Short mmCIF file of C-alpha atoms and ligand atoms in Angstrom, two decimals:
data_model
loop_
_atom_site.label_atom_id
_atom_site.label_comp_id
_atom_site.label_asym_id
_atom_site.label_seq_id
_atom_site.Cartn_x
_atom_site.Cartn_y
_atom_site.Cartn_z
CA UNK A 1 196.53 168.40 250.53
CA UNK A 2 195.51 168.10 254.08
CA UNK A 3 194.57 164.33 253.97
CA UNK A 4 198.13 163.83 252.12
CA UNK A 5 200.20 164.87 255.22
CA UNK A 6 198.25 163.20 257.65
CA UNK A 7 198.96 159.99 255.89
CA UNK A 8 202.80 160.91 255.11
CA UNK A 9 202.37 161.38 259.20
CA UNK A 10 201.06 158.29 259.94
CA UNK A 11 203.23 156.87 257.66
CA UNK A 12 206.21 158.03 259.36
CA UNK A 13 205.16 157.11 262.83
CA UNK A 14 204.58 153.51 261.53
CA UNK A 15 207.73 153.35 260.11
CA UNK A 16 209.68 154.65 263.14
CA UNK A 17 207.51 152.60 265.60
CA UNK A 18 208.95 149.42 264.23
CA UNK A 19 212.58 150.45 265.35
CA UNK A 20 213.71 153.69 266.57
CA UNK A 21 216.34 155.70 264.21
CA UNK A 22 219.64 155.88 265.34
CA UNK A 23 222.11 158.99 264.66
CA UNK A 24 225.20 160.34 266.02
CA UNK A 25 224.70 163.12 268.23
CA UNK A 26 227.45 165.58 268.87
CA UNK A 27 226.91 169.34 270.80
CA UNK A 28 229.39 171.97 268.90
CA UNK A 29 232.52 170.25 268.25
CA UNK A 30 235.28 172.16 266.29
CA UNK A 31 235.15 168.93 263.30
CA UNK A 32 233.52 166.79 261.99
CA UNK A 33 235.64 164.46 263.10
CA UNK A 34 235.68 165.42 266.46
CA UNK A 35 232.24 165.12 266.50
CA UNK A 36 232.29 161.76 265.63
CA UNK A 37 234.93 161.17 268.05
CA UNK A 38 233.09 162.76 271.11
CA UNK A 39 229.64 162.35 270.43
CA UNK A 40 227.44 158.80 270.76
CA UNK A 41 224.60 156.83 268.79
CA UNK A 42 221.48 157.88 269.95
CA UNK A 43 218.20 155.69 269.33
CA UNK A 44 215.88 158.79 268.72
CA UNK A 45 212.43 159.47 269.80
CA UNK A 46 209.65 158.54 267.95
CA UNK A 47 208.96 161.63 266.49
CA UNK A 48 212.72 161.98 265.40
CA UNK A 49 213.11 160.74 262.00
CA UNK A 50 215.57 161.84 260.22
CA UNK A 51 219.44 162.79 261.46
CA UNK A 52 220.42 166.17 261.20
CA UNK A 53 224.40 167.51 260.81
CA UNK A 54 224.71 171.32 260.89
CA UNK A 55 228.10 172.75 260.02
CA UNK A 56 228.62 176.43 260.56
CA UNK A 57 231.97 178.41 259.17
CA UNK A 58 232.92 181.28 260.71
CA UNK A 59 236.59 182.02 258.53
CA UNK A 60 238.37 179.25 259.36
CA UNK A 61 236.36 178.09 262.81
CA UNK A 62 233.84 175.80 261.96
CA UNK A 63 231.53 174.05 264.38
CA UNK A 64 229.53 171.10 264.31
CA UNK A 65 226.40 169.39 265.51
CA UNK A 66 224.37 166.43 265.03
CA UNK A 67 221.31 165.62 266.23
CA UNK A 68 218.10 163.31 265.56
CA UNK A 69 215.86 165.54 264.39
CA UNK A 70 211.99 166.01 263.03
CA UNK A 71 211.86 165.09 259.51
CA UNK A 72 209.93 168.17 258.43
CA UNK A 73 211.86 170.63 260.77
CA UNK A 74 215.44 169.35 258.79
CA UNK A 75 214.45 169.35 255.76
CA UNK A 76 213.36 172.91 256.24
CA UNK A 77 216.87 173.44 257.59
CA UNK A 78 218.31 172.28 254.90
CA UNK A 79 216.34 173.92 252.34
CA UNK A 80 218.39 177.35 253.98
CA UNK A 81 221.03 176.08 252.67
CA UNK A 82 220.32 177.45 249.05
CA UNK A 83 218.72 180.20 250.28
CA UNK A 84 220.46 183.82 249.34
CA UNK A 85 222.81 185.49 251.56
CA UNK A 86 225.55 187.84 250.91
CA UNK A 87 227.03 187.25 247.65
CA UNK A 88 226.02 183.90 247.32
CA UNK A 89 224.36 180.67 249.66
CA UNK A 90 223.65 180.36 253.29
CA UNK A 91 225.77 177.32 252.58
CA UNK A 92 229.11 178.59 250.76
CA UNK A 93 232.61 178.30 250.20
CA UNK A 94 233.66 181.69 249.27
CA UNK A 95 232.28 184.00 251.99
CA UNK A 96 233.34 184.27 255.65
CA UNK A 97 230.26 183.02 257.26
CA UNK A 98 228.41 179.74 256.16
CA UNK A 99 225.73 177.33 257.44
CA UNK A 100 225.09 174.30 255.84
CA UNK A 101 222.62 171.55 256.83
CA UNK A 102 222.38 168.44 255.69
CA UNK A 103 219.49 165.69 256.78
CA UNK A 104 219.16 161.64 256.24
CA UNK A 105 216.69 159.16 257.39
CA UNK A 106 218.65 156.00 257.82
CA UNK A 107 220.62 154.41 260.87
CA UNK A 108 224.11 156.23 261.21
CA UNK A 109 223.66 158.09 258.19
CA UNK A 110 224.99 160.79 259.77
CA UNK A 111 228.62 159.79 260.30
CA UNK A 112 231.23 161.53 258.66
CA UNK A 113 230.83 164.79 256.46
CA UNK A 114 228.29 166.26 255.32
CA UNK A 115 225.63 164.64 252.47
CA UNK A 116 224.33 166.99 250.57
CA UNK A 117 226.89 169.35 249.71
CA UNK A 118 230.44 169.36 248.14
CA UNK A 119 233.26 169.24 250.53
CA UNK A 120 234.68 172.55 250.78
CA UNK A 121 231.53 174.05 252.58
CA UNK A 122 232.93 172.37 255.96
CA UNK A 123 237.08 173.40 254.58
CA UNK A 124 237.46 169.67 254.94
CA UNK A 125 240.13 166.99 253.35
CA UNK A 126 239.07 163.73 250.95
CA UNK A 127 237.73 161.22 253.64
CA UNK A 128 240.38 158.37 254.10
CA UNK A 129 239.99 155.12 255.09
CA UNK A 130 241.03 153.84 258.79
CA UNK A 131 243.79 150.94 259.34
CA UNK A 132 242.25 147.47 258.90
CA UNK A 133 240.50 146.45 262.22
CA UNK A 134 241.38 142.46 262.41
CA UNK A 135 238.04 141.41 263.01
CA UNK A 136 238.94 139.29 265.88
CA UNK A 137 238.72 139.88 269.43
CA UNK A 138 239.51 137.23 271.81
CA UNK A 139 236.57 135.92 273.61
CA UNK A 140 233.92 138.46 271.90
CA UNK A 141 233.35 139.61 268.27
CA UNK A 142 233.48 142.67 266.39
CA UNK A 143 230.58 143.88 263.78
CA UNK A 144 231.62 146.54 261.18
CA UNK A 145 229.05 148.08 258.51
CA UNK A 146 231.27 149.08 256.35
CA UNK A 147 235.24 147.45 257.22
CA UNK A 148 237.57 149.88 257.48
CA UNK A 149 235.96 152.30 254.99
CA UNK A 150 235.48 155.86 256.01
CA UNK A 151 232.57 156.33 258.58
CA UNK A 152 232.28 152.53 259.00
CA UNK A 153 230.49 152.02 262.40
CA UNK A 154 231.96 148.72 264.48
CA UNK A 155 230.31 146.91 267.19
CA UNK A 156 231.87 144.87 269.90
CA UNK A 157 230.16 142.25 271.56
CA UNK A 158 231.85 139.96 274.47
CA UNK A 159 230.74 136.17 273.53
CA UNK A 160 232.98 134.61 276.44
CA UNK A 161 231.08 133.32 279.96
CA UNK A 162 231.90 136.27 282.61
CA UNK A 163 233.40 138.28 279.59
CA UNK A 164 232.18 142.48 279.39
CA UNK A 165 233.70 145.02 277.50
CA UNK A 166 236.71 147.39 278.93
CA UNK A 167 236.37 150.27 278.82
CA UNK A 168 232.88 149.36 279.35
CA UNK A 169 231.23 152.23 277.53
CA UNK A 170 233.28 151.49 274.14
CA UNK A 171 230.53 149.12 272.55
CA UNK A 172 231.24 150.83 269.27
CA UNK A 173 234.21 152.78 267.60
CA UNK A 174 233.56 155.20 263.89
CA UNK A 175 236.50 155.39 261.18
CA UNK A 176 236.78 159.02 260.93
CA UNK A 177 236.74 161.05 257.74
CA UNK A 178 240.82 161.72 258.10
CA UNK A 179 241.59 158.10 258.64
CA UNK A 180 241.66 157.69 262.18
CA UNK A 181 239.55 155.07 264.41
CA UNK A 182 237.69 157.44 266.96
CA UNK A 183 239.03 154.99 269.92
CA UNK A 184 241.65 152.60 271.13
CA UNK A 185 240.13 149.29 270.56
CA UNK A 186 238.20 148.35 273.66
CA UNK A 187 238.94 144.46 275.04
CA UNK A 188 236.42 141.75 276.51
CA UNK A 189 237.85 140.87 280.13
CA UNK A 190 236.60 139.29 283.23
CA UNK A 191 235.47 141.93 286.35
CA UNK A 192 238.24 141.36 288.93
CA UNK A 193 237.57 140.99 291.63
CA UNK A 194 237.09 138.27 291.51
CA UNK A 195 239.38 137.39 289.01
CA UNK A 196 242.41 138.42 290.07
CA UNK A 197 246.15 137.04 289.12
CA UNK A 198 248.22 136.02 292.16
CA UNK A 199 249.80 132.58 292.97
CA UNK A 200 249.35 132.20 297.19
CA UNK A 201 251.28 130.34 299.28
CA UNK A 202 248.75 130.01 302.55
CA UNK A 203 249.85 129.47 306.11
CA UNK A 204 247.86 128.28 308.62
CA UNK A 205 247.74 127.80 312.15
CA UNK A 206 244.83 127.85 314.67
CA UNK A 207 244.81 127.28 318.46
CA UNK A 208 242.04 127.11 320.88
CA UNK A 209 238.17 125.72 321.14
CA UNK A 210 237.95 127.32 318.08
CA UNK A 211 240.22 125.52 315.70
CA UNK A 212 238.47 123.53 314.18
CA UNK A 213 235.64 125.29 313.46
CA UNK A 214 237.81 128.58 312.37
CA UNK A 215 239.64 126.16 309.96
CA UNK A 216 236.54 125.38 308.34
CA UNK A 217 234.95 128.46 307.65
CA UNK A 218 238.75 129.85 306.37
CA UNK A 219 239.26 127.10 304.16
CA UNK A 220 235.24 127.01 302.62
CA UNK A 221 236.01 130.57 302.22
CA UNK A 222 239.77 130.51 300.74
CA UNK A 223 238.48 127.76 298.10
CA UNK A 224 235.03 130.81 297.02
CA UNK A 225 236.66 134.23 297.00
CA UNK A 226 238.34 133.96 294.43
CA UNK A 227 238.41 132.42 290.76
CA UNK A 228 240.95 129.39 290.82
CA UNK A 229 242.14 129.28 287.38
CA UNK A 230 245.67 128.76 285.26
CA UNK A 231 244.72 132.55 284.20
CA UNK A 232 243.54 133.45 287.41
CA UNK A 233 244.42 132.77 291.35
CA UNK A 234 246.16 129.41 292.19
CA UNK A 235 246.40 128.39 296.04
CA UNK A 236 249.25 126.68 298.10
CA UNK A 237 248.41 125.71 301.34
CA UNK A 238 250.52 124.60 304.80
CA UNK A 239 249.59 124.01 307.96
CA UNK A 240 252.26 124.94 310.66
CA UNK A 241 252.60 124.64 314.89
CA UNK A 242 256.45 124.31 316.00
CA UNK A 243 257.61 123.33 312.28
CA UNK A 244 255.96 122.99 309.24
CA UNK A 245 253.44 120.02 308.70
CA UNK A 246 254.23 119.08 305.74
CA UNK A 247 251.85 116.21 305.25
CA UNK A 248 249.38 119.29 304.98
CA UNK A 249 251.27 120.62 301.98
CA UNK A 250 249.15 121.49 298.79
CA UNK A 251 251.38 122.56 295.70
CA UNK A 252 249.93 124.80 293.19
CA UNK A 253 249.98 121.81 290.69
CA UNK A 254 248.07 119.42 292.34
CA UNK A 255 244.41 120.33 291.22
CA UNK A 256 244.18 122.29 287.51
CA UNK A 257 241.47 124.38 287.70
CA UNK A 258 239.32 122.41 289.91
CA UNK A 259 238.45 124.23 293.11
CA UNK A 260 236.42 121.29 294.37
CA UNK A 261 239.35 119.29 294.10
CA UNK A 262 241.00 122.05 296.05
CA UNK A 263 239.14 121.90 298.83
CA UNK A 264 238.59 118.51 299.30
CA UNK A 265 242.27 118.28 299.51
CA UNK A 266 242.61 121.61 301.98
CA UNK A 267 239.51 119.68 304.29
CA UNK A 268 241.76 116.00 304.15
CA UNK A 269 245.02 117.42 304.77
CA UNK A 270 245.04 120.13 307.02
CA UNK A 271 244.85 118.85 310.30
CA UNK A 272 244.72 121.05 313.80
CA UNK A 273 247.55 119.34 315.11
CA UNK A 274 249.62 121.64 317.97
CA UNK A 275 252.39 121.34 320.10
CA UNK A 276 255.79 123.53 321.12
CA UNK A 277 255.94 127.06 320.18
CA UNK A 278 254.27 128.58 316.99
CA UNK A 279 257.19 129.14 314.52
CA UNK A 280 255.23 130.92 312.07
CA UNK A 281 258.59 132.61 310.82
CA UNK A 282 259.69 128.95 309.80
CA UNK A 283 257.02 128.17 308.17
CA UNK A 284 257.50 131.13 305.83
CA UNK A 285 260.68 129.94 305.48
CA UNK A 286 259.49 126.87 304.56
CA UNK A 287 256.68 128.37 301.97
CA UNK A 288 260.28 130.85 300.37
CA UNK A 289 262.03 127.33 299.93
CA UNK A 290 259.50 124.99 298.75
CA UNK A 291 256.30 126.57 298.21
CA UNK A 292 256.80 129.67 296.16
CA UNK A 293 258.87 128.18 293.67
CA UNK A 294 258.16 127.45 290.12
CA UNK A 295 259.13 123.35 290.89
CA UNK A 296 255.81 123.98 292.78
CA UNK A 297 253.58 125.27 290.16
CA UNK A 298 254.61 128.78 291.05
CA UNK A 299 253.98 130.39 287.71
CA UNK A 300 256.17 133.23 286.15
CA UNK A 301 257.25 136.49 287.05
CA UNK A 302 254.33 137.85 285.19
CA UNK A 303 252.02 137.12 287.81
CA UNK A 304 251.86 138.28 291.36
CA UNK A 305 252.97 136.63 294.49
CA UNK A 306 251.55 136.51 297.80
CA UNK A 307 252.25 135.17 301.19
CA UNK A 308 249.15 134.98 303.28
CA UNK A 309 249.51 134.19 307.49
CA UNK A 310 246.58 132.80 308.94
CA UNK A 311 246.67 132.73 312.47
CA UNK A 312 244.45 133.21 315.63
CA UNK A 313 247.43 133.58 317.94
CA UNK A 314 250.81 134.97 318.68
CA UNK A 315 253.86 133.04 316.47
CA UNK A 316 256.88 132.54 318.98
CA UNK A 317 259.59 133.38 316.21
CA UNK A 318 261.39 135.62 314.49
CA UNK A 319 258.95 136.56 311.23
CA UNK A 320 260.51 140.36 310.22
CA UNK A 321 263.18 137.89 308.74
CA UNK A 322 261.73 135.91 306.44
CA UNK A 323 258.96 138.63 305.76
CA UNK A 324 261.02 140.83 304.10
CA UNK A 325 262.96 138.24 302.51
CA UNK A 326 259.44 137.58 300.81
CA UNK A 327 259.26 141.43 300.33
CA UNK A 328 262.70 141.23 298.37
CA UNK A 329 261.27 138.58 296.17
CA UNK A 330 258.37 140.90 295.19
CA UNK A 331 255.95 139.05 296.92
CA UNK A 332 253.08 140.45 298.90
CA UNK A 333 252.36 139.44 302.14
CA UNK A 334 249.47 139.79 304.16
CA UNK A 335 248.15 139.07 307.65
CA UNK A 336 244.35 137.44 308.28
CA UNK A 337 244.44 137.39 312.06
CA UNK A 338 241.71 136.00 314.30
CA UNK A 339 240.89 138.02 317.50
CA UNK A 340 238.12 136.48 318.92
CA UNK A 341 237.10 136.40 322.88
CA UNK A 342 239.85 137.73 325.15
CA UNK A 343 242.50 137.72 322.82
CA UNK A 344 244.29 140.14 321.59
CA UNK A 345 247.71 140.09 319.33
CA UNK A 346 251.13 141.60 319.41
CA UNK A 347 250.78 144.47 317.00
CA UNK A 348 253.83 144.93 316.22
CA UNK A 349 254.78 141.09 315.70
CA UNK A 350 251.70 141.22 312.88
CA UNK A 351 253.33 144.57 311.62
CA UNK A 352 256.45 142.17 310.73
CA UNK A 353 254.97 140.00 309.41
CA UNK A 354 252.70 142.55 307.12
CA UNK A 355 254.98 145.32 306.40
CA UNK A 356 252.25 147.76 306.58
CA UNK A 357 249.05 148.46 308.06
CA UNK A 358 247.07 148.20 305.13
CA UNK A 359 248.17 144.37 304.58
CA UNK A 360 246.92 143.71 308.21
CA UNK A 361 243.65 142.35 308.47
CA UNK A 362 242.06 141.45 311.40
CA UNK A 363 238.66 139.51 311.91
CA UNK A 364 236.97 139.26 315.52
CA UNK A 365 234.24 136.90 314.75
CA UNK A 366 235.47 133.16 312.75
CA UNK A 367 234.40 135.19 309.74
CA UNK A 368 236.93 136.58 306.99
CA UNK A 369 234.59 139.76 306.26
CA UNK A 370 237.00 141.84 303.99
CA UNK A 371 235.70 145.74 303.90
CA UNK A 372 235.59 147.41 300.47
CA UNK A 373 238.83 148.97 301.63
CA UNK A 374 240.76 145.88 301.98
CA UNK A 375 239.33 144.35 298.79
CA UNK A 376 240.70 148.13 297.22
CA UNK A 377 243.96 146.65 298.64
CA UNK A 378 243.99 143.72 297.54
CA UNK A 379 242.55 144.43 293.93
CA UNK A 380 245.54 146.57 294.18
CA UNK A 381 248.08 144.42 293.88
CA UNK A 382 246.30 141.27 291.81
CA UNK A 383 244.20 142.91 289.19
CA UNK A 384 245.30 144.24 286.47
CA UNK A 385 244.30 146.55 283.44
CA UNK A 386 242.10 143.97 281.99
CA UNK A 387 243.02 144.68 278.25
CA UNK A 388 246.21 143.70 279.59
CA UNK A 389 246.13 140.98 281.34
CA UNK A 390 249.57 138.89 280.58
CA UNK A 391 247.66 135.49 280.71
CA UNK A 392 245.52 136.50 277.88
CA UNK A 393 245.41 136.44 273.61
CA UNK A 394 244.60 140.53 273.81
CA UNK A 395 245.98 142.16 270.89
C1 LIG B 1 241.28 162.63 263.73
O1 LIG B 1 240.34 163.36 264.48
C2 LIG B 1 240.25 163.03 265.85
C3 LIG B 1 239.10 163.83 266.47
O2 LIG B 1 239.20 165.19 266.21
C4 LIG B 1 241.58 163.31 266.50
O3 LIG B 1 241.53 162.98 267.88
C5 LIG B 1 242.66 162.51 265.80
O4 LIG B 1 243.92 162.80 266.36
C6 LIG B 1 242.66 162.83 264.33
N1 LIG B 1 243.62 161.96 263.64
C7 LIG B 1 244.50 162.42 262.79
C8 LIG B 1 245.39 161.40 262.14
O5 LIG B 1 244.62 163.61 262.54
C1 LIG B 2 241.38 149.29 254.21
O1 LIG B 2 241.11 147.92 253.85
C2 LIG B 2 241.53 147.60 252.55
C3 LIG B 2 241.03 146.20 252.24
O2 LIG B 2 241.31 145.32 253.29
C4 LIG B 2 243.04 147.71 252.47
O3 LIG B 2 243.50 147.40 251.16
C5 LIG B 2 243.46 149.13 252.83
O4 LIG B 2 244.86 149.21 252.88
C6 LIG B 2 242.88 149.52 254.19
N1 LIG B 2 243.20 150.91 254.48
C7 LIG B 2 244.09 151.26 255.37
C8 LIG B 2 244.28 152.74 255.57
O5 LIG B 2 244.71 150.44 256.05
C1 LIG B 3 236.86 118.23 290.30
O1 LIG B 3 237.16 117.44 291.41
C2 LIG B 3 236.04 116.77 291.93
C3 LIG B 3 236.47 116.12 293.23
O2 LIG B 3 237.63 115.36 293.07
C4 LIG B 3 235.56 115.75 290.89
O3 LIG B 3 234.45 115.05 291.40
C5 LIG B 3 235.19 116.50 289.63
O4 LIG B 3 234.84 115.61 288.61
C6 LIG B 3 236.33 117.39 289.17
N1 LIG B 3 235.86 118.25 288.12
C7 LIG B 3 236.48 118.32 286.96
C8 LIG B 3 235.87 119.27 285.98
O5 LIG B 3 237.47 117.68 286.68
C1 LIG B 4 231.16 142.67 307.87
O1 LIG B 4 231.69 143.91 308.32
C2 LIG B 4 230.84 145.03 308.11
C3 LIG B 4 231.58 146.28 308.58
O2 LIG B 4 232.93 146.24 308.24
C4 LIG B 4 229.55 144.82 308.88
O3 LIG B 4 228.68 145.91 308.63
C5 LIG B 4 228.89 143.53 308.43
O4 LIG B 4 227.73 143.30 309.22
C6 LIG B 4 229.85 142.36 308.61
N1 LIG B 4 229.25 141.15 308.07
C7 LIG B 4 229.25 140.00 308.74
C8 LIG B 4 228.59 138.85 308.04
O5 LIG B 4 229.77 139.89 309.82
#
């Protein structure tokens, strides 16, 4: 007797060493259903082999639990269940108080109600099945055990490059006993940032020893903090003194996707080339009439807008103008100012431009070092809820 239950021991620990058991695990929920609903898959400890669901009536309150669980100790549970109480069971239908357990030794097994005893022990309803889940999901896959049958368990998986899960804790969804999916079908989307949706028209203009080199750094880092994509951020980019230059004009349909392409263009094109006054409010004149318009490569209204002033000095004009002109068009504008050495700028002249503080952000080294707060901002206005992004197949 002895030597059998060491072996049915060892047995058992061999068995669960190869892969852990996996059950739903649920702390007192007032359904099954709800258990299912709330609760997770657990991969249970080695010494956990079987899954355990314990249903206790009190009149019409019932609540459940589910748990991994020793093998010996639920079976010993569930043995209770024919055990003599009252009039009847433990485990009945026809007295006020009831416990039933029920145990299984295989992955999942304990989804839905309960095994080992009829139906009205828990006061429950036939189990239905759940609304076909199309088993696509654009750029990942899903993985159901048993389609859209009644305590089928699906898995989601993201396939795509840079693709995760949103909500990121929905990796798998349970068709409940009374025909409902336990959650909204999760999507596979790209983290923004840096993937955010906005077409930006970008104006430049740099003065000083530091021109050149404040150029570079701007444009290296224009052309890497974002994704450049038809789904994701395109870039139009002028360079402006007294008027706009427009040989240093790059329309948002001159490179694809290719933000190589990009910046060799931005590094050709955009020349430090100053004289006169800095009309910065021209120039986003210029960008309202020519730049942010769909002849352009602007895409639709579906995606965002922004108007982005680079500058390291002063502008000379009136910008409040065409600032909230751009504002009445629903486009964002912001303000990357450069106050480096001595320098300092006209407040109030970057307020018109920005519209608010928050879209003000100023630098005082040649380095655009956004805080988390003005990434917050930004993410703000150009990402969106990922499952629905209006560039993408999500259903
Ligand atoms: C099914 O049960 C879940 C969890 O209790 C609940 O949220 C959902 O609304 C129920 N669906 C129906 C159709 O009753
Ligand atoms: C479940 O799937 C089957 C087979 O695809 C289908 O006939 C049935 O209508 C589905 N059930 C529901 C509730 O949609
Ligand atoms: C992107 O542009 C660069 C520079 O013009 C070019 O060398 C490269 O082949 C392009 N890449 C693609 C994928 O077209
Ligand atoms: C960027 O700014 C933060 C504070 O806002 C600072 O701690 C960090 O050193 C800066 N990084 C660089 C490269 O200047």
């Amino acid at each position: 007797m002895q030597f059998s239950w060491i072996s049915v021991a060892a047995l058992v620990i061999c068995i669960s060493n190869i892969s852990a058991l996996q059950c739903m695990t649920c702390g007192w929920s007032q359904s099954i259903d709800e258990c299912d609903a709330s609760g997770h898959l657990k991969e249970c400890m080695s010494n956990q082999d079987s899954c355990e669901t314990t249903v206790r009536r009190n009149g019409n309150n019932v609540l459940v639990s589910k748990a991994c669980k020793d093998r010996i100790a639920c079976r010993s549970n569930q043995l209770q269940n024919a055990r003599y109480a009252g009039m009847s069971t433990q485990c009945n239908s026809d007295q006020h108080n009831s416990v039933c357990t029920c145990c299984c030794n295989k992955d999942m097994c304990n989804i839905g109600s309960l095994s080992c005893v009829g139906k009205n022990q828990v006061a429950e309803y036939a189990a239905q099945d759940c609304p076909v889940v199309s088993t696509s999901l654009p750029h990942g896959k899903i993985d159901c055990n048993k389609d859209n049958r009644s305590g089928s368990v699906c898995k989601y998986q993201c396939t795509g490059k840079d693709y995760s899960l949103w909500p990121k804790e929905r990796e798998n969804n349970i068709c409940l006993g009374n025909g409902s999916w336990a959650h909204k079908k999760p999507c596979c989307a790209r983290p923004c940032p840096p993937y955010y949706l906005v077409d930006i028209a970008m104006l430049i203009h740099f003065t000083g020893e530091n021109a050149e080199h404040l150029l570079k750094t701007t444009l290296e880092d224009t052309a890497t903090f974002a994704v450049i994509a038809e789904d994701g951020v395109k870039i139009s980019t002028l360079y402006h003194n007294e008027n706009p230059v427009e040989s240093s004009l790059i329309k948002f349909n001159e490179y694809g996707e290719n933000a190589t392409l990009l910046l060799e263009l931005m590094l050709e094109r955009i020349k430090i080339s100053n004289k006169g006054p800095v009309n910065t409010g021209k120039a986003m004149r210029y960008a309202l009439d020519n730049m942010l318009i769909p002849e352009a490569g602007m895409r639709d209204s579906r995606v965002e807008g922004g108007l982005d002033i680079y500058i390291n000095t002063n502008p000379d004009d009136d910008v409040k103008g065409p600032a909230d002109e751009a504002r009445r068009r629903g486009i964002q504008v912001y303000v990357f100012g450069f106050e480096i050495g001595d320098f300092k700028f006209d407040r109030k002249k970057l307020l018109d431009i920005a519209g608010k503080e928050e879209h003000i952000f100023v630098f005082d080294t040649d380095l655009i070092n956004l805080s988390e707060q003005d990434i917050e901002e930004l993410s703000g206005h150009f990402c969106q809820n990922p499952c629905d992004h209006v560039l993408h197949d999500h259903e």
